[in-house]
Structure formats: structure tokens, C-alpha cells
Amino acid sequence: AQTVTQSQPEMSVQEAETVTLSCTYDTSESDYYLFWYKQPPSRQMILVIRQEAYKQQNATENRFSVNFQKAAKSFSLKISDSQLGDAAMYFCATGNEKLTFGTGTRLTIIP
Amino acid sequence: KAGVTQTPRYLIKTRGQQVTLSCSPISGHRSVSWYQQTPGQGLQFLFEYFSETQRNKGNFPGRFSGRQFSNSRSEMNVSTLELGDSALYLCASSFKKTGSYKNTEAFFGQGTRLTVV
């Protein structure tokens, strides 16, 4: 079983600035991945980035990177050079048999 | 490579009716999972199918059922619809090895928006 907590219901950032979205989790699994998904108004869930728990090196995908602290069970998402198209709901998730999602963070980009 | 395809995109049904939703996963993916998304409950797991077998089930009543075909396409059925079944239903396609539950990535379709009136 696992739980995922996103404590920031809403965040906003100026265009071109950097923003960090927080996520903490708890799991009884020993081998797992962590994911960040983006859900724009179109409602499609888009995989942004993933991190294998066994890897110490933080994952990076272009402007998106994570800060994974396994001992603290923390998995934050950093978005650099924020763009208008980054505006969306962001969900943190984990789980093997099933994905457990956080409640989401609504990110607004200010032009 | 085609993505995950869900049909239909929108549905309006009356209470008491039944509905069938379809999901075609990414080619080569044998795992298909279904999720319900509502403003009040967030994203909740319904069930997972792998190689035509239900492998895992969430905490939903028996009115929610599914199946998977030999080509990995999956259908979800909801019988005796209730107003509370109004939601976005998302299908996720994953590559999982036989005998392994490890979820290395999951790709979602665009969802089916079900409205029960």
C-alpha cells in the first residue's frame, strides 16, 4: 500500500522563472518508480518525468528535473524557464500493482 | 508509434442504464489499468488487466467490470448507472513483464467523460 501527499493545492510562477512542486510519499514496496504527471485542460494525463527509487541520481527531462530524497520519502519537481504551456494540474504518483496519485497541484503561469 | 486510444470521448447516459468504454493500449503493452477521476475523490484505481486476466481490483462495487481481449484492447462496463458514476474514466497502458508487477511507466489515454443524468 502507498500514500502520496501534495501539500500545495495551487502554485503560480512568473513566465521564465523556476518553480518547485512538492510531493511526499509512503510505500511498503522495495522496488518502485515515482512519477510526475501533467494534466492540462484537455484532461489527458501526460507523463512528465519518472525516477527509479534505486537510482540516486536525480532524473532530468529538458526543463523538468526532480529532487529525490529517498530517506525523507520526498520527490519534488522543478520546472525551469516556465512557459505558458506548463500551466496544468500536476500529479505525483507511485505504485506497482496500481498507481496511487496525490491530490494535485494547480500551476498557473503568469505572463 | 500510436498512443493510448479511448473511445468514446464523451457519453451522456441516464440513471439505470449501462455503459461500455473502450481502451486500445500502446502496441506491445499487455497491461491496461482503469482509473476514475472525480473532483471529490481524485484519481482512484478501478482494475488492471494483464494478458486477458484481471490482476488487481480497486474498491469499487460489482457494477464496475472489465475485460481484456487477446489483442490487449480492454473494455470497462458500468451497469445500473448512478449519478455518482459521473466522472472522467482514464485508461493507462503499461509495459510489464510476465510475472512482474513492477510499474516502470504508464501512459494514459485522453479519457472518456461520462455524465449520468
Short mmCIF file of C-alpha atoms in Angstrom, two decimals:
data_model
loop_
_atom_site.label_atom_id
_atom_site.label_comp_id
_atom_site.label_asym_id
_atom_site.label_seq_id
_atom_site.Cartn_x
_atom_site.Cartn_y
_atom_site.Cartn_z
CA ALA A 1 0.00 0.00 0.00
CA GLN A 2 1.15 3.53 -0.56
CA THR A 3 0.14 7.11 0.11
CA VAL A 4 1.08 10.23 -1.82
CA THR A 5 0.76 13.75 -0.43
CA GLN A 6 0.91 17.00 -2.34
CA SER A 7 0.59 19.85 0.12
CA GLN A 8 0.36 22.70 -2.37
CA PRO A 9 -3.10 22.85 -3.96
CA GLU A 10 -2.10 25.84 -6.08
CA MET A 11 1.13 27.45 -7.19
CA SER A 12 1.91 30.30 -9.53
CA VAL A 13 5.12 31.39 -11.20
CA GLN A 14 6.22 34.16 -13.50
CA GLU A 15 6.96 33.10 -17.05
CA ALA A 16 10.66 32.17 -17.48
CA GLU A 17 11.11 31.69 -13.74
CA THR A 18 11.67 28.45 -11.81
CA VAL A 19 9.09 26.70 -9.65
CA THR A 20 9.25 23.63 -7.41
CA LEU A 21 6.27 21.40 -6.68
CA SER A 22 6.41 19.25 -3.56
CA CYS A 23 5.46 15.63 -3.06
CA THR A 24 5.94 13.20 -0.20
CA TYR A 25 5.04 9.55 -0.26
CA ASP A 26 5.00 6.41 1.76
CA THR A 27 5.25 2.89 0.41
CA SER A 28 5.91 -0.63 1.60
CA GLU A 29 7.41 -1.61 -1.73
CA SER A 30 11.16 -2.01 -2.04
CA ASP A 31 11.48 -1.61 -5.79
CA TYR A 32 9.37 1.11 -7.36
CA TYR A 33 9.21 4.13 -9.59
CA LEU A 34 7.94 7.61 -8.86
CA PHE A 35 6.18 9.69 -11.49
CA TRP A 36 5.09 13.22 -12.18
CA TYR A 37 2.15 13.64 -14.50
CA LYS A 38 0.76 16.80 -16.06
CA GLN A 39 -2.94 17.18 -16.77
CA PRO A 40 -3.75 20.23 -18.92
CA PRO A 41 -7.32 21.41 -19.57
CA SER A 42 -7.59 18.75 -22.29
CA ARG A 43 -7.65 16.29 -19.33
CA GLN A 44 -5.12 13.90 -20.82
CA MET A 45 -2.61 12.67 -18.24
CA ILE A 46 0.87 13.23 -19.64
CA LEU A 47 3.96 11.61 -18.16
CA VAL A 48 6.47 14.36 -17.40
CA ILE A 49 9.27 12.52 -15.66
CA ARG A 50 9.96 9.32 -13.74
CA GLN A 51 12.51 8.25 -11.18
CA GLU A 52 13.56 4.73 -10.24
CA ALA A 53 13.86 4.50 -6.48
CA TYR A 54 17.12 2.55 -6.66
CA LYS A 55 18.88 5.29 -8.60
CA GLN A 56 20.49 8.01 -6.55
CA GLN A 57 20.93 10.33 -9.49
CA ASN A 58 18.00 12.68 -9.93
CA ALA A 59 16.10 12.35 -13.22
CA THR A 60 16.08 15.20 -15.71
CA GLU A 61 13.98 15.76 -18.81
CA ASN A 62 14.81 19.04 -20.54
CA ARG A 63 13.40 21.82 -18.29
CA PHE A 64 12.00 19.32 -15.79
CA SER A 65 14.05 17.77 -13.01
CA VAL A 66 13.36 16.07 -9.71
CA ASN A 67 14.87 16.23 -6.27
CA PHE A 68 14.52 12.70 -4.92
CA GLN A 69 15.28 12.21 -1.23
CA LYS A 70 14.61 8.53 -0.58
CA ALA A 71 15.20 8.59 3.16
CA ALA A 72 12.83 11.51 3.56
CA LYS A 73 10.40 9.98 1.03
CA SER A 74 10.32 13.24 -0.85
CA PHE A 75 10.02 13.65 -4.61
CA SER A 76 9.77 17.27 -5.75
CA LEU A 77 9.52 18.53 -9.32
CA LYS A 78 11.45 21.55 -10.51
CA ILE A 79 10.35 23.34 -13.66
CA SER A 80 12.92 25.74 -15.05
CA ASP A 81 12.26 28.56 -17.53
CA SER A 82 8.49 28.19 -17.03
CA GLN A 83 6.39 28.54 -20.15
CA LEU A 84 2.73 29.31 -20.65
CA GLY A 85 2.21 25.76 -21.87
CA ASP A 86 3.30 24.44 -18.49
CA ALA A 87 0.04 25.62 -16.95
CA ALA A 88 -1.78 22.50 -15.77
CA MET A 89 -2.56 20.24 -12.83
CA TYR A 90 0.48 18.27 -11.76
CA PHE A 91 0.13 14.91 -10.05
CA CYS A 92 2.76 12.92 -8.23
CA ALA A 93 2.24 9.14 -8.29
CA THR A 94 3.80 5.83 -7.36
CA GLY A 95 2.87 2.17 -7.19
CA ASN A 96 3.43 -1.14 -8.92
CA GLU A 97 0.17 -3.05 -8.77
CA LYS A 98 -1.69 0.21 -9.07
CA LEU A 99 -0.74 3.86 -9.24
CA THR A 100 -1.59 5.97 -6.23
CA PHE A 101 -1.86 9.67 -7.00
CA GLY A 102 -1.59 12.77 -4.90
CA THR A 103 -4.37 15.34 -4.91
CA GLY A 104 -2.56 17.50 -7.42
CA THR A 105 -1.08 20.99 -7.64
CA ARG A 106 -2.63 23.52 -9.99
CA LEU A 107 0.18 25.50 -11.60
CA THR A 108 -0.55 28.92 -13.08
CA ILE A 109 1.96 30.71 -15.28
CA ILE A 110 1.88 34.50 -15.07
CA PRO A 111 2.87 36.18 -18.36
CA LYS B 1 4.00 4.63 -32.50
CA ALA B 2 0.34 5.19 -31.70
CA GLY B 3 -0.61 6.23 -28.21
CA VAL B 4 -3.41 5.02 -25.97
CA THR B 5 -6.83 5.40 -27.58
CA GLN B 6 -10.01 5.67 -25.59
CA THR B 7 -13.47 5.73 -27.09
CA PRO B 8 -15.84 7.39 -26.90
CA ARG B 9 -14.55 10.72 -25.64
CA TYR B 10 -17.89 11.82 -24.24
CA LEU B 11 -21.00 9.99 -23.09
CA ILE B 12 -24.29 11.05 -21.60
CA LYS B 13 -26.36 8.30 -20.03
CA THR B 14 -29.47 8.07 -17.90
CA ARG B 15 -29.57 6.58 -14.42
CA GLY B 16 -30.11 2.84 -14.54
CA GLN B 17 -28.56 2.38 -17.96
CA GLN B 18 -25.32 0.61 -18.60
CA VAL B 19 -22.26 1.81 -20.48
CA THR B 20 -19.19 0.29 -22.10
CA LEU B 21 -15.93 2.17 -22.53
CA SER B 22 -13.06 1.03 -24.72
CA CYS B 23 -9.29 1.36 -24.47
CA SER B 24 -6.65 0.36 -27.01
CA PRO B 25 -3.18 0.32 -25.41
CA ILE B 26 0.17 1.06 -26.95
CA SER B 27 1.34 -1.73 -29.22
CA GLY B 28 3.29 -4.28 -27.19
CA HIS B 29 1.80 -3.27 -23.86
CA ARG B 30 -0.12 -6.07 -22.19
CA SER B 31 -1.16 -4.23 -19.05
CA VAL B 32 -4.21 -2.00 -19.09
CA SER B 33 -5.43 -0.22 -15.97
CA TRP B 34 -8.54 1.86 -15.45
CA TYR B 35 -8.92 4.88 -13.20
CA GLN B 36 -11.84 7.06 -12.22
CA GLN B 37 -11.24 10.77 -11.71
CA THR B 38 -13.74 12.96 -9.87
CA PRO B 39 -13.34 16.38 -8.24
CA GLY B 40 -14.22 14.94 -4.84
CA GLN B 41 -12.29 11.67 -4.80
CA GLY B 42 -9.43 12.45 -7.16
CA LEU B 43 -7.90 9.59 -9.11
CA GLN B 44 -8.96 6.15 -7.98
CA PHE B 45 -7.85 2.79 -9.30
CA LEU B 46 -10.56 0.54 -10.71
CA PHE B 47 -8.75 -2.55 -12.01
CA GLU B 48 -5.84 -3.84 -14.03
CA TYR B 49 -5.87 -6.41 -16.80
CA PHE B 50 -2.80 -8.27 -17.99
CA SER B 51 -2.88 -10.85 -20.76
CA GLU B 52 -6.68 -11.11 -20.60
CA THR B 53 -6.73 -11.70 -16.81
CA GLN B 54 -7.81 -9.29 -14.13
CA ARG B 55 -4.75 -8.97 -11.94
CA ASN B 56 -5.79 -6.35 -9.46
CA LYS B 57 -9.00 -4.66 -8.41
CA GLY B 58 -9.79 -1.45 -6.57
CA ASN B 59 -12.52 -0.78 -4.08
CA PHE B 60 -15.49 -0.33 -6.40
CA PRO B 61 -18.85 -2.12 -6.42
CA GLY B 62 -19.52 -5.07 -8.67
CA ARG B 63 -21.38 -2.82 -11.10
CA PHE B 64 -17.95 -1.94 -12.43
CA SER B 65 -16.44 -4.70 -14.51
CA GLY B 66 -13.98 -5.10 -17.32
CA ARG B 67 -12.33 -7.45 -19.69
CA GLN B 68 -9.35 -7.65 -21.96
CA PHE B 69 -9.10 -9.22 -25.37
CA SER B 70 -6.27 -11.17 -26.94
CA ASN B 71 -5.04 -8.03 -28.74
CA SER B 72 -4.78 -6.31 -25.31
CA ARG B 73 -7.68 -3.97 -26.00
CA SER B 74 -9.78 -3.54 -22.90
CA GLU B 75 -13.36 -2.63 -22.18
CA MET B 76 -14.87 -1.35 -18.99
CA ASN B 77 -18.55 -1.77 -18.25
CA VAL B 78 -20.67 0.01 -15.69
CA SER B 79 -24.16 -1.34 -15.12
CA THR B 80 -27.13 0.31 -13.40
CA LEU B 81 -25.58 3.74 -13.64
CA GLU B 82 -25.86 6.13 -10.72
CA LEU B 83 -25.43 9.90 -10.68
CA GLY B 84 -22.22 9.42 -8.70
CA ASP B 85 -20.67 7.50 -11.58
CA SER B 86 -20.30 10.76 -13.49
CA ALA B 87 -16.55 11.10 -13.91
CA LEU B 88 -13.58 11.07 -16.22
CA TYR B 89 -12.50 7.50 -16.85
CA LEU B 90 -8.85 7.12 -17.72
CA CYS B 91 -7.11 4.13 -19.17
CA ALA B 92 -3.39 3.53 -18.66
CA SER B 93 -1.18 1.34 -20.80
CA SER B 94 1.97 -0.17 -19.28
CA PHE B 95 4.72 -2.49 -20.35
CA LYS B 96 5.02 -5.09 -17.64
CA LYS B 97 6.95 -8.31 -17.83
CA THR B 98 5.16 -11.59 -17.23
CA GLY B 99 5.35 -12.41 -13.54
CA SER B 100 6.39 -8.90 -12.61
CA TYR B 101 4.19 -6.19 -11.18
CA LYS B 102 6.84 -3.53 -11.46
CA ASN B 103 5.40 -0.39 -12.97
CA THR B 104 8.17 1.34 -14.90
CA GLU B 105 5.90 3.73 -16.78
CA ALA B 106 2.23 4.20 -17.56
CA PHE B 107 0.81 6.14 -20.49
CA PHE B 108 -2.72 7.42 -20.40
CA GLY B 109 -5.40 7.92 -22.98
CA GLN B 110 -7.41 11.11 -23.31
CA GLY B 111 -10.17 9.70 -21.17
CA THR B 112 -13.89 9.23 -21.51
CA ARG B 113 -16.06 11.85 -19.86
CA LEU B 114 -19.20 10.10 -18.60
CA THR B 115 -22.16 12.15 -17.48
CA VAL B 116 -25.10 10.40 -15.82
CA VAL B 117 -28.35 12.34 -15.75
#
